[in-house]
JSON list of C-alpha atoms and ligand atoms in Angstrom, two decimals:
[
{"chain": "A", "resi": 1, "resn": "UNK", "atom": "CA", "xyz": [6.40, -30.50, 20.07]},
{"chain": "A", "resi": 2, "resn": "UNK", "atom": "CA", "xyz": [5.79, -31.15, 23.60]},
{"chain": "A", "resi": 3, "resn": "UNK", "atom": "CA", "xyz": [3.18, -34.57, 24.23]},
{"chain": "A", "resi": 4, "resn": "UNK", "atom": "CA", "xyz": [0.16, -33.09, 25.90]},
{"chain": "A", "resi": 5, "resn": "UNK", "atom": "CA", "xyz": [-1.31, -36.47, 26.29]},
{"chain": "A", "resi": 6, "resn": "UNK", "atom": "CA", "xyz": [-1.32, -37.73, 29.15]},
{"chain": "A", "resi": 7, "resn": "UNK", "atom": "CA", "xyz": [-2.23, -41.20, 31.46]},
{"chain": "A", "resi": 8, "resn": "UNK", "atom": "CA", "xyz": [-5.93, -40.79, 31.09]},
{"chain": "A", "resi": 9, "resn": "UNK", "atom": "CA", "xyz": [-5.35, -40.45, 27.16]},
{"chain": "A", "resi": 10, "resn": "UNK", "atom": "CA", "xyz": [-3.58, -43.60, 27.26]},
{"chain": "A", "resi": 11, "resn": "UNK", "atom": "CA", "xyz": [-6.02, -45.29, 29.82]},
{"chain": "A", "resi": 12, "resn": "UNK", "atom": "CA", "xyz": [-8.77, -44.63, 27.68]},
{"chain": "A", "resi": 13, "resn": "UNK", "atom": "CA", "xyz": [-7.73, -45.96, 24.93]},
{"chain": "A", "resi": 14, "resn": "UNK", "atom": "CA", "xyz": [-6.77, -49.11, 26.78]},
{"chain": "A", "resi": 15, "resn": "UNK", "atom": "CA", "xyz": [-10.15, -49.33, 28.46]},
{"chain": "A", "resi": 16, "resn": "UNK", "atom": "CA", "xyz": [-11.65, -48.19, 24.87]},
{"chain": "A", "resi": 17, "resn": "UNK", "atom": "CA", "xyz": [-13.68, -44.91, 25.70]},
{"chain": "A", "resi": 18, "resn": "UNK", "atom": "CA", "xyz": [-13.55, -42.54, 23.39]},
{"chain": "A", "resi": 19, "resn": "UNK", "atom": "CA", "xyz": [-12.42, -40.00, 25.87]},
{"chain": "A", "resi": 20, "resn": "UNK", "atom": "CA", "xyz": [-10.43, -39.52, 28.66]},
{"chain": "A", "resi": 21, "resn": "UNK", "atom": "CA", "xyz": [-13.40, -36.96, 29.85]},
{"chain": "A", "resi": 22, "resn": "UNK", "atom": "CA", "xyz": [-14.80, -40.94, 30.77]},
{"chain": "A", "resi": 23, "resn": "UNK", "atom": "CA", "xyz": [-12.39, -41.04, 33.65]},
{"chain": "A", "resi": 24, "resn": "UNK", "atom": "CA", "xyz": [-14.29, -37.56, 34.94]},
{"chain": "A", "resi": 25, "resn": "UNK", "atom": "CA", "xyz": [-17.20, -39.18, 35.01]},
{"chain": "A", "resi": 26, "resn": "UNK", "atom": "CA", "xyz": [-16.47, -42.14, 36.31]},
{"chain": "A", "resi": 27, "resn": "UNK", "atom": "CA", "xyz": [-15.26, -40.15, 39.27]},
{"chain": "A", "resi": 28, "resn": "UNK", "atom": "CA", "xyz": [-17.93, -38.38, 40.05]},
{"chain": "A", "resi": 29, "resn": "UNK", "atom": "CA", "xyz": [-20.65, -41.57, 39.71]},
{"chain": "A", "resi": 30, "resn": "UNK", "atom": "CA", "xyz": [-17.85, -43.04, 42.53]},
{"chain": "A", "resi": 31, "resn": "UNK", "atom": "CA", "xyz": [-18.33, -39.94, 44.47]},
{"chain": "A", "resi": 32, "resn": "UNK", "atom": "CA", "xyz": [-22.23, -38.87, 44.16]},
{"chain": "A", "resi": 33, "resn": "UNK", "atom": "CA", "xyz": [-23.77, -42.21, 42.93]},
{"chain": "A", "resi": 34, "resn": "UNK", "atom": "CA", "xyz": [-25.72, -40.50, 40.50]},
{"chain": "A", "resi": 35, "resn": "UNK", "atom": "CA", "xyz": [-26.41, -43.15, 37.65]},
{"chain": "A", "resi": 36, "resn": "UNK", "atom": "CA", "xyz": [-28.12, -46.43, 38.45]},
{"chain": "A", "resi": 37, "resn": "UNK", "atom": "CA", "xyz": [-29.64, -49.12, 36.01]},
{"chain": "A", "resi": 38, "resn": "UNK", "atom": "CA", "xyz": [-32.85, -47.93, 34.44]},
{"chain": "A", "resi": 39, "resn": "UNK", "atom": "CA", "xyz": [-32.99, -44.15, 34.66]},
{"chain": "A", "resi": 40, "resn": "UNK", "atom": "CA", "xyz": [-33.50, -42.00, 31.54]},
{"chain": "A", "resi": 41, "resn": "UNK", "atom": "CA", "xyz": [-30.57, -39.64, 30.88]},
{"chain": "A", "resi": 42, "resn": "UNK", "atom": "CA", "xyz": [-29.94, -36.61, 29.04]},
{"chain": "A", "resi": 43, "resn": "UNK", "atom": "CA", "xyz": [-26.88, -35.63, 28.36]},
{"chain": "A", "resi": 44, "resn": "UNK", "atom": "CA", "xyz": [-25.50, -32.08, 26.90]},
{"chain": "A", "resi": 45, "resn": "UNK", "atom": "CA", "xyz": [-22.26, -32.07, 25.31]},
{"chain": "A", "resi": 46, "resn": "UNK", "atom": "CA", "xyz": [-21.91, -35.51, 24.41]},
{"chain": "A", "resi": 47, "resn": "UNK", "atom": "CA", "xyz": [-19.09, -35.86, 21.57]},
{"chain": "A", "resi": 48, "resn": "UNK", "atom": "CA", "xyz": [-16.94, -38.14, 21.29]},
{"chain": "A", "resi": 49, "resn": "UNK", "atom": "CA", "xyz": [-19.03, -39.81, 23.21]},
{"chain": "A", "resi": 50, "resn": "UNK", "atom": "CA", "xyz": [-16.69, -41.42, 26.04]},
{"chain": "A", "resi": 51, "resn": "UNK", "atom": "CA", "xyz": [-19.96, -40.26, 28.70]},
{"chain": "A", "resi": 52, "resn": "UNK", "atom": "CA", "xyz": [-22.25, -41.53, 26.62]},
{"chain": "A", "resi": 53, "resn": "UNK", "atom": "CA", "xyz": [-20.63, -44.90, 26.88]},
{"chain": "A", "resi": 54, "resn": "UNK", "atom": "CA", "xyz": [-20.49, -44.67, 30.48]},
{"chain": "A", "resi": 55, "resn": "UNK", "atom": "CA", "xyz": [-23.87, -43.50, 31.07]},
{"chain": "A", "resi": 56, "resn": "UNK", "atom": "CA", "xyz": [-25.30, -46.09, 28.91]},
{"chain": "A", "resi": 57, "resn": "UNK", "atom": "CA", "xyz": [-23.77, -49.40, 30.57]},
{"chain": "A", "resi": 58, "resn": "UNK", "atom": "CA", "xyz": [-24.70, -48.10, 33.80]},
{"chain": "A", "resi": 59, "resn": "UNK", "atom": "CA", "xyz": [-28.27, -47.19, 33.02]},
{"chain": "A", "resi": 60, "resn": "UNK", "atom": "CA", "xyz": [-28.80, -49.74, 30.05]},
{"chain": "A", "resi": 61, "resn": "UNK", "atom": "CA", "xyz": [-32.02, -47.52, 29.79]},
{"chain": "A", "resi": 62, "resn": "UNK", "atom": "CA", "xyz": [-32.73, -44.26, 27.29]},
{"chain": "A", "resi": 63, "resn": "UNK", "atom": "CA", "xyz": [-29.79, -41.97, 27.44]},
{"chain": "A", "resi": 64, "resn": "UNK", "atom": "CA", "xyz": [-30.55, -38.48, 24.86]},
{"chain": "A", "resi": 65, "resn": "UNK", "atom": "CA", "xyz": [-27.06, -37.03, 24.71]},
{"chain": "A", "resi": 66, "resn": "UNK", "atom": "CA", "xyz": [-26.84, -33.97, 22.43]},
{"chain": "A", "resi": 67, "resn": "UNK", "atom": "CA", "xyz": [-24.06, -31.98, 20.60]},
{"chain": "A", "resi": 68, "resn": "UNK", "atom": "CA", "xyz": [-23.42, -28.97, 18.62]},
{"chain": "A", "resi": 69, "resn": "UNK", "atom": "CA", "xyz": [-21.07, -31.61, 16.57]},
{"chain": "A", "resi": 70, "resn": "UNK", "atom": "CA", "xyz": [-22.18, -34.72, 15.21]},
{"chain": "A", "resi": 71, "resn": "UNK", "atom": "CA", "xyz": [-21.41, -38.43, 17.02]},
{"chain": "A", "resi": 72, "resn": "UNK", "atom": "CA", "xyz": [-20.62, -41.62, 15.80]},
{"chain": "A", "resi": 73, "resn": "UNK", "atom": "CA", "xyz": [-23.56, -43.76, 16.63]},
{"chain": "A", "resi": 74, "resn": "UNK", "atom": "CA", "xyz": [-23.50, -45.65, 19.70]},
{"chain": "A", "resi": 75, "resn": "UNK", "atom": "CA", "xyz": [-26.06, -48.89, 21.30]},
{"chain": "A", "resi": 76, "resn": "UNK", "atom": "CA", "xyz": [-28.54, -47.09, 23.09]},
{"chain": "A", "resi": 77, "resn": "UNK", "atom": "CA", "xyz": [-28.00, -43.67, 22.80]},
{"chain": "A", "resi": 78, "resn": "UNK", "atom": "CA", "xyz": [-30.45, -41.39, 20.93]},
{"chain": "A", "resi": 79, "resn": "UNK", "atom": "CA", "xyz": [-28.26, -38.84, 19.26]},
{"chain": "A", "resi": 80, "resn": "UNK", "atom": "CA", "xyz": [-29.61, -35.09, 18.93]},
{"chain": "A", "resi": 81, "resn": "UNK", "atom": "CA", "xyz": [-27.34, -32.53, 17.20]},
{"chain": "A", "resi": 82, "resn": "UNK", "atom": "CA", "xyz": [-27.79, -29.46, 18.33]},
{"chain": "A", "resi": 83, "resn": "UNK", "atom": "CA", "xyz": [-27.00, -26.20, 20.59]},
{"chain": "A", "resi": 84, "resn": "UNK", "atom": "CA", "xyz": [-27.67, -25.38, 23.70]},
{"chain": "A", "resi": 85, "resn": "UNK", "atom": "CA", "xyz": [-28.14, -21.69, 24.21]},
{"chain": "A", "resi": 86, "resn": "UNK", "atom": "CA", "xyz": [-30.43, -22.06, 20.41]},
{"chain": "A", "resi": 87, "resn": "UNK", "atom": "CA", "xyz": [-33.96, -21.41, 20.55]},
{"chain": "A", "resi": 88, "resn": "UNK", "atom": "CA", "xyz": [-35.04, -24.82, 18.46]},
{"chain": "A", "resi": 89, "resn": "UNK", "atom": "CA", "xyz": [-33.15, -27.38, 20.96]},
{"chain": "A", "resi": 90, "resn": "UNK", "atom": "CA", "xyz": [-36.02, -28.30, 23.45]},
{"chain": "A", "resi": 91, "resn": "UNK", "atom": "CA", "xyz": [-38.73, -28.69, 20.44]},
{"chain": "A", "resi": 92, "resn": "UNK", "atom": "CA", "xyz": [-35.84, -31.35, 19.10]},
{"chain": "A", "resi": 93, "resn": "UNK", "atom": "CA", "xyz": [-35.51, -33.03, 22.24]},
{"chain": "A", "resi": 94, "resn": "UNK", "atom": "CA", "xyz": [-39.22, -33.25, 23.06]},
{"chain": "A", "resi": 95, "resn": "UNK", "atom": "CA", "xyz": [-39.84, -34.56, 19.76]},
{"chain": "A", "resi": 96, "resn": "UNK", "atom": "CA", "xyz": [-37.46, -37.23, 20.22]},
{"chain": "A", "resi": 97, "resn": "UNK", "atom": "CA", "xyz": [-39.01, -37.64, 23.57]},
{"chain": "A", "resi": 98, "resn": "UNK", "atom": "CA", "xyz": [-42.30, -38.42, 22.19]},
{"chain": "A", "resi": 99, "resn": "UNK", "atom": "CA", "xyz": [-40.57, -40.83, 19.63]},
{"chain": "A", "resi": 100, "resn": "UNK", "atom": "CA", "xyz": [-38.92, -42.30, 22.55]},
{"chain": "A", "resi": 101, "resn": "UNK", "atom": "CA", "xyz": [-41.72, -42.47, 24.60]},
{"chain": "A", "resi": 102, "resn": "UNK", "atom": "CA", "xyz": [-39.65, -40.47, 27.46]},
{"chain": "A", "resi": 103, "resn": "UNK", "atom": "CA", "xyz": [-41.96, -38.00, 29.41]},
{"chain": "A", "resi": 104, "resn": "UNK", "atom": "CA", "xyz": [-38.80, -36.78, 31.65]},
{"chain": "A", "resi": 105, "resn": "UNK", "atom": "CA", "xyz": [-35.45, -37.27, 32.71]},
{"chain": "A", "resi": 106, "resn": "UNK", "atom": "CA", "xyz": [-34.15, -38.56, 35.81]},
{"chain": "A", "resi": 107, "resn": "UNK", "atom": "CA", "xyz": [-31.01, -37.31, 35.65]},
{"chain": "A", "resi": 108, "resn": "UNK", "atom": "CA", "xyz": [-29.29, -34.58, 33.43]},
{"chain": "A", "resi": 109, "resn": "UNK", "atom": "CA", "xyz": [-25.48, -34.02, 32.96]},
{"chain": "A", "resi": 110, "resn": "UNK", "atom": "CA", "xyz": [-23.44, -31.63, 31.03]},
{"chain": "A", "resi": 111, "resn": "UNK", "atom": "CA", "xyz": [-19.66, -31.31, 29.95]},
{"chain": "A", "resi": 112, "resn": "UNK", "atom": "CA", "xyz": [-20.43, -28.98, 27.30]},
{"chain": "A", "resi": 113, "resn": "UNK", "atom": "CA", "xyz": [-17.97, -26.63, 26.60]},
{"chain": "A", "resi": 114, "resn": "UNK", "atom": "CA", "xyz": [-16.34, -24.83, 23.33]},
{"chain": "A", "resi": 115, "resn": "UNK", "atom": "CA", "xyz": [-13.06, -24.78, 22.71]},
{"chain": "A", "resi": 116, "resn": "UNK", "atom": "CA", "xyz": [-11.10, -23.31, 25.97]},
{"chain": "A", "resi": 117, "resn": "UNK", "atom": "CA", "xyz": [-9.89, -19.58, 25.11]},
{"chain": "A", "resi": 118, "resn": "UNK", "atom": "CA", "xyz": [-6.83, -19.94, 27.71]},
{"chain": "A", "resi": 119, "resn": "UNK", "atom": "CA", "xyz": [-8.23, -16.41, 29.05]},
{"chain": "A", "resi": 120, "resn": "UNK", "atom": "CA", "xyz": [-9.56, -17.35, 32.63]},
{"chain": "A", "resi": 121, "resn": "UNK", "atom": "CA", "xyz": [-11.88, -14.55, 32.44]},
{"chain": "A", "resi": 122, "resn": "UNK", "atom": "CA", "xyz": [-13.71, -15.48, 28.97]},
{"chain": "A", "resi": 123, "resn": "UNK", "atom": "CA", "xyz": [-13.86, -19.18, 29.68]},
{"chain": "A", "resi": 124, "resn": "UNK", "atom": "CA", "xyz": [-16.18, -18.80, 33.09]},
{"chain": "A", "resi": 125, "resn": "UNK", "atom": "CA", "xyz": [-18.19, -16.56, 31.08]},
{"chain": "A", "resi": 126, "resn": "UNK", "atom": "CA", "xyz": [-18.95, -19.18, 28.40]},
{"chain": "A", "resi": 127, "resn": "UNK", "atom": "CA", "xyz": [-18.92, -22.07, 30.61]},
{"chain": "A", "resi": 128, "resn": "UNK", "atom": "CA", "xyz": [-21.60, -19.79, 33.01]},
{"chain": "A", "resi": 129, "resn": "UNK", "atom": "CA", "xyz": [-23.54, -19.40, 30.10]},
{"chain": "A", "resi": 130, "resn": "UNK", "atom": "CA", "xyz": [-23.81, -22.81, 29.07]},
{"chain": "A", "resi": 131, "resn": "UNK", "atom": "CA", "xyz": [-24.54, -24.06, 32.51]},
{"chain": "A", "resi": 132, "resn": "UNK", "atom": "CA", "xyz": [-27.49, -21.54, 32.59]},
{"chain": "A", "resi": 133, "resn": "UNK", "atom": "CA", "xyz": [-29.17, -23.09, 29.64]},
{"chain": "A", "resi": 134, "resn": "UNK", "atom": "CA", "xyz": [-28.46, -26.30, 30.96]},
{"chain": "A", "resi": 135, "resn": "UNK", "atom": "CA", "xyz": [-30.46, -25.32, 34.16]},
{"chain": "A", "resi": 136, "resn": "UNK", "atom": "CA", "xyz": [-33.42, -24.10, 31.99]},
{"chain": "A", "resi": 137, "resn": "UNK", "atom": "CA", "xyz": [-33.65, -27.50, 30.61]},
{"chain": "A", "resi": 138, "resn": "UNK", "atom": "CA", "xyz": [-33.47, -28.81, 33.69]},
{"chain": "A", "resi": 139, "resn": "UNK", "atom": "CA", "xyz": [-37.03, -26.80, 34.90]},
{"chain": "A", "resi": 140, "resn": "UNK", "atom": "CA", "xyz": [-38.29, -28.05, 31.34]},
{"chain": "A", "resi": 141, "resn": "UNK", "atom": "CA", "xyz": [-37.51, -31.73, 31.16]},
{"chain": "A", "resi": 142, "resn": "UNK", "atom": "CA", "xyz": [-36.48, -32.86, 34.59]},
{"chain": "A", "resi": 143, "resn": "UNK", "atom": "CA", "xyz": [-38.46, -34.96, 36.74]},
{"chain": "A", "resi": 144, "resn": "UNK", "atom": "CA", "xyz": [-39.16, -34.33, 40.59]},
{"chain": "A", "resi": 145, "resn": "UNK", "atom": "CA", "xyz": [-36.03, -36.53, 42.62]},
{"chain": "A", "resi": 146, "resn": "UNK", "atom": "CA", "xyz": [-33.36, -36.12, 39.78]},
{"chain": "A", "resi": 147, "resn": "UNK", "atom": "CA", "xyz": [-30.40, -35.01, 39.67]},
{"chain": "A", "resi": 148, "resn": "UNK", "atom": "CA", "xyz": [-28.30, -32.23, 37.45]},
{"chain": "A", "resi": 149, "resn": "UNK", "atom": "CA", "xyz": [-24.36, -32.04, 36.80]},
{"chain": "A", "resi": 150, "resn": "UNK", "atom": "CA", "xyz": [-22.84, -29.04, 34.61]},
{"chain": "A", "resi": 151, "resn": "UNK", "atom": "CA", "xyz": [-19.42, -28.06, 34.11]},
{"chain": "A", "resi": 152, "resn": "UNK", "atom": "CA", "xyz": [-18.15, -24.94, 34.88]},
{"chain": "A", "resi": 153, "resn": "UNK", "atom": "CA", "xyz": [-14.58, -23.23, 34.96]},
{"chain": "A", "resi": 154, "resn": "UNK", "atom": "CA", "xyz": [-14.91, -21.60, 38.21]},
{"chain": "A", "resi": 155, "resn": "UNK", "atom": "CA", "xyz": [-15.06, -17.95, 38.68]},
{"chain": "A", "resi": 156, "resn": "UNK", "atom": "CA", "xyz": [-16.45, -14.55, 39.93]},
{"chain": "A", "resi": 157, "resn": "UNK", "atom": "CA", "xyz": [-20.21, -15.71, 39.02]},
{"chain": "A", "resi": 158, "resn": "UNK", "atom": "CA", "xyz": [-19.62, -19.66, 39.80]},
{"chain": "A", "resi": 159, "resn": "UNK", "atom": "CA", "xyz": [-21.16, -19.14, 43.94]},
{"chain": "A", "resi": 160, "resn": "UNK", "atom": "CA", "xyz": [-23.49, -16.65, 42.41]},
{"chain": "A", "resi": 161, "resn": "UNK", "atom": "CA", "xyz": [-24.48, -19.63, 39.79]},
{"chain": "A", "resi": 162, "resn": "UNK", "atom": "CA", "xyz": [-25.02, -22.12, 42.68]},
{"chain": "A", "resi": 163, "resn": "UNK", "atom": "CA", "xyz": [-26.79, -19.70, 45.27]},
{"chain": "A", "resi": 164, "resn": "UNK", "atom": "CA", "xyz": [-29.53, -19.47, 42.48]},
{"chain": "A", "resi": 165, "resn": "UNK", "atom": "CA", "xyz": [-29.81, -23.04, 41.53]},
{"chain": "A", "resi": 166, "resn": "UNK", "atom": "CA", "xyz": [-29.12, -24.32, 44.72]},
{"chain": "A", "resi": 167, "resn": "UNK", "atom": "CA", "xyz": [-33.17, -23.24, 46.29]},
{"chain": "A", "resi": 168, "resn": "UNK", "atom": "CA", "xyz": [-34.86, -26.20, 43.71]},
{"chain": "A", "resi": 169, "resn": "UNK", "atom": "CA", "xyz": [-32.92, -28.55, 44.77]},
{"chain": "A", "resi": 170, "resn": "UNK", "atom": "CA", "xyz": [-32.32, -30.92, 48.27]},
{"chain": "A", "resi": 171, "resn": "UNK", "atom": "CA", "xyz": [-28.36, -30.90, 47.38]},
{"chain": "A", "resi": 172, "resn": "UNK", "atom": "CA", "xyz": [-25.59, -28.73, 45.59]},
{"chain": "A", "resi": 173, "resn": "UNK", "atom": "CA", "xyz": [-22.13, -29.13, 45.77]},
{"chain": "A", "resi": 174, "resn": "UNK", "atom": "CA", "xyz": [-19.24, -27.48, 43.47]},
{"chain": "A", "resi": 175, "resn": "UNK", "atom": "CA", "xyz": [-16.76, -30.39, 43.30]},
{"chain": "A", "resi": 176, "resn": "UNK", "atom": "CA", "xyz": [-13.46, -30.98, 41.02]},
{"chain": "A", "resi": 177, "resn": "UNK", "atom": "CA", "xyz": [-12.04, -33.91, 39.67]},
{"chain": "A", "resi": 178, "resn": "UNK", "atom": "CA", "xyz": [-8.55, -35.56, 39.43]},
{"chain": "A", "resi": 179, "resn": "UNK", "atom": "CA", "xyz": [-8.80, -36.27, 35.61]},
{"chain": "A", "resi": 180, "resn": "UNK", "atom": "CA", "xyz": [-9.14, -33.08, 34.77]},
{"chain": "A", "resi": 181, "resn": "UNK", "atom": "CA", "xyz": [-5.82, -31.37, 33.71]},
{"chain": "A", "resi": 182, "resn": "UNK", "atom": "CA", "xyz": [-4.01, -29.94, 36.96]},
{"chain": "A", "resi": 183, "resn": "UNK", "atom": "CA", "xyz": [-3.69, -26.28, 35.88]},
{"chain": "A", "resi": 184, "resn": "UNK", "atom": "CA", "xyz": [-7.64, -25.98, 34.73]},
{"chain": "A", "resi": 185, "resn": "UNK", "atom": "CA", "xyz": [-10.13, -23.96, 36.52]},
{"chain": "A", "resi": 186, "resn": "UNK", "atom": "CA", "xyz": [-12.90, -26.45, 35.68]},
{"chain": "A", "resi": 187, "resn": "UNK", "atom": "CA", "xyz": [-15.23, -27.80, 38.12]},
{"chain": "A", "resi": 188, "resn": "UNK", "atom": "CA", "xyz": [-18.59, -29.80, 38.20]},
{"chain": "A", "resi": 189, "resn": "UNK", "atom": "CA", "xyz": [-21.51, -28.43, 40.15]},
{"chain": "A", "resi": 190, "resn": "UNK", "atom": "CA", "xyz": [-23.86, -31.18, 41.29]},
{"chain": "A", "resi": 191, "resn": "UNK", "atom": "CA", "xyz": [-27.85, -30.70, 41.96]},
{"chain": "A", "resi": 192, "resn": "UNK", "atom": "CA", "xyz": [-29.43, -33.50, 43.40]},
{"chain": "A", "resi": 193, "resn": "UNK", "atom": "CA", "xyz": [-33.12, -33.92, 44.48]},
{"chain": "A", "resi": 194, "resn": "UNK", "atom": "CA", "xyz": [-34.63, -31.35, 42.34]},
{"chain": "A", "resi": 195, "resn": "UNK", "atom": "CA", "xyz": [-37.61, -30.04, 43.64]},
{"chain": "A", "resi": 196, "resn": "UNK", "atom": "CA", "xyz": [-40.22, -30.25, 40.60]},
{"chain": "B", "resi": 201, "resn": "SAM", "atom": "C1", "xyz": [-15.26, -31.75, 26.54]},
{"chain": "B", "resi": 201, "resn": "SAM", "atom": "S1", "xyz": [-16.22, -32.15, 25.18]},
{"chain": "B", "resi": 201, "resn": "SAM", "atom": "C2", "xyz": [-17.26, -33.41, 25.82]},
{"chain": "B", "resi": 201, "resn": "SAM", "atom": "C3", "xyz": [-16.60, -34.74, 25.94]},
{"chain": "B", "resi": 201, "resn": "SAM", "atom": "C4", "xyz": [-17.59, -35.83, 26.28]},
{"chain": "B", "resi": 201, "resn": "SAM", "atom": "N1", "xyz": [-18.15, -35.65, 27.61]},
{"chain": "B", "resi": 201, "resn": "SAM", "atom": "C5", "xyz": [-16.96, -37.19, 26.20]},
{"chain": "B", "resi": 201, "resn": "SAM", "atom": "O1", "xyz": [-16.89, -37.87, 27.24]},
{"chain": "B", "resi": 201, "resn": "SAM", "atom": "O2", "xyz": [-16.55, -37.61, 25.12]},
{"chain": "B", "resi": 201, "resn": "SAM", "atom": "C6", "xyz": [-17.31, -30.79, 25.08]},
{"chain": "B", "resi": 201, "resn": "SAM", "atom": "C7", "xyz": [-18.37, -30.95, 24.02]},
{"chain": "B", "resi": 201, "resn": "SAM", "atom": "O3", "xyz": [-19.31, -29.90, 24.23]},
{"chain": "B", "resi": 201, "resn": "SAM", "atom": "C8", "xyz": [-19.84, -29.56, 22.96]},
{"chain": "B", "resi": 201, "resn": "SAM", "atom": "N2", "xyz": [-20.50, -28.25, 23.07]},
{"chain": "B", "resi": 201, "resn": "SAM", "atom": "C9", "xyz": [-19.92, -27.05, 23.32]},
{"chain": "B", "resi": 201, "resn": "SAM", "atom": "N3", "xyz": [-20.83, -26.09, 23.39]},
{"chain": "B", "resi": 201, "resn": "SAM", "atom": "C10", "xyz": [-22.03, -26.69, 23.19]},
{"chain": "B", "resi": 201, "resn": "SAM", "atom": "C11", "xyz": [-23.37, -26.21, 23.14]},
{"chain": "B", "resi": 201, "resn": "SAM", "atom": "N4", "xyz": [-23.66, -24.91, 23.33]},
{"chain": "B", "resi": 201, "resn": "SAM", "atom": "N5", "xyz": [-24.35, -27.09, 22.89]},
{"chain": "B", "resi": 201, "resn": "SAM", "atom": "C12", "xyz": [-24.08, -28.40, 22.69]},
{"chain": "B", "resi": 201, "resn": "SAM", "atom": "N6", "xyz": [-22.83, -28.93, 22.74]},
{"chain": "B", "resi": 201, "resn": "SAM", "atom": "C13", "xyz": [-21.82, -28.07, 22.99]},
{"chain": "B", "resi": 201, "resn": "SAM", "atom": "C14", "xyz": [-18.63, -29.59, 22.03]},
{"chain": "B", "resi": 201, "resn": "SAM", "atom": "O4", "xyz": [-19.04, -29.74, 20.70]},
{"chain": "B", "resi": 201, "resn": "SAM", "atom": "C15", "xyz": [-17.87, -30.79, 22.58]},
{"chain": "B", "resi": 201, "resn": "SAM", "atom": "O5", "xyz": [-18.16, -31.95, 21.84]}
]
């Protein structure tokens, strides 16, 4: 059996993140300087939780981070389960909100994503369709200033995705990242200065 695992597997569990999707993140906050201490975060697509961890020691704030499958608890993070795309998601996340006392977020990120198919084709579409929920929380929960990133595996629909965005927000830029693997399609898209 060939070892798929490779120096960002090992890396994280040197540095002890629970993923090496960490290292992706930790990228991009060197690029964009998105998190800083004391912003509220949500966060879609959470599990294992290696963002989660990442988010939360730079924020030390109220970081949300939801999945479809459940997490092992972490300090500071207010766990959701559920699915983005399903009808009953923003009623749980405003009731946790309230709990929370959180009226918005300053910042929402995403690295949701099922299982990759392997068929270029089907993976954009689900990654598109994720991303578009993603957005609508974004008009829902997001507060005037903040920021959005949401994975995508770039396609036919990826500009198309952006172009349509791109009007509520100051900034937009489709960026990729070296710790993803080299053959993948997937990108981040990055919103900043949403409109409100
Ligand atoms: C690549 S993993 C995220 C890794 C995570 N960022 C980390 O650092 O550990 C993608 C996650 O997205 C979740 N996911 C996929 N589709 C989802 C959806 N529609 N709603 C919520 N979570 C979803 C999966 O359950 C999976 O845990």
């Amino acid at each position: 059996m060939p070892d798929h695992r490779d120096r960002y597997y090992y890396l994280a569990k040197k540095e002890r993140y629970r993923s090496r999707a960490a290292f992706k993140l930790i990228e991009l906050q060197t690029k964009f300087n998105l998190l800083s201490e004391g912003q509220r975060i949500l966060e879609i697509g959470s599990s294992p939780g290696g963002w989660s961890q990442i988010i939360s020691s730079i924020t030390r704030s109220k970081v949300m981070s939801v999945d479809l499958n459940q997490m092992d608890p972490l300090e500071g993070v207010i766990f959701v389960k559920g699915k983005v795309g399903n009808k009953d998601l923003s009623g749980k996340i405003r009731e946790e909100m309230g709990k929370n006392s959180i009226d918005t977020f300053q910042g929402i990120l995403s690295d949701a994503m099922i299982n990759t198919s392997g068929n270029s084709d089907i993976d954009h579409a689900s990654s598109y369709l994720i991303c578009q929920e993603v957005m609508k929380l974004a008009t829902e929960f997001l507060c005037p200033g903040g920021f959005v990133v949401t994975k995508q595996f770039y396609g036919d629909l990826t500009t198309e995705f952006v172009n349509k965005w791109s009007g509520m927000f100051q900034y937009s830029k489709i960026t990729k990242v070296a710790a993803s693997r080299d053959a993948s399609k997937e990108v981040y898209i990055i919103f900043k200065g949403y409109r409100g």
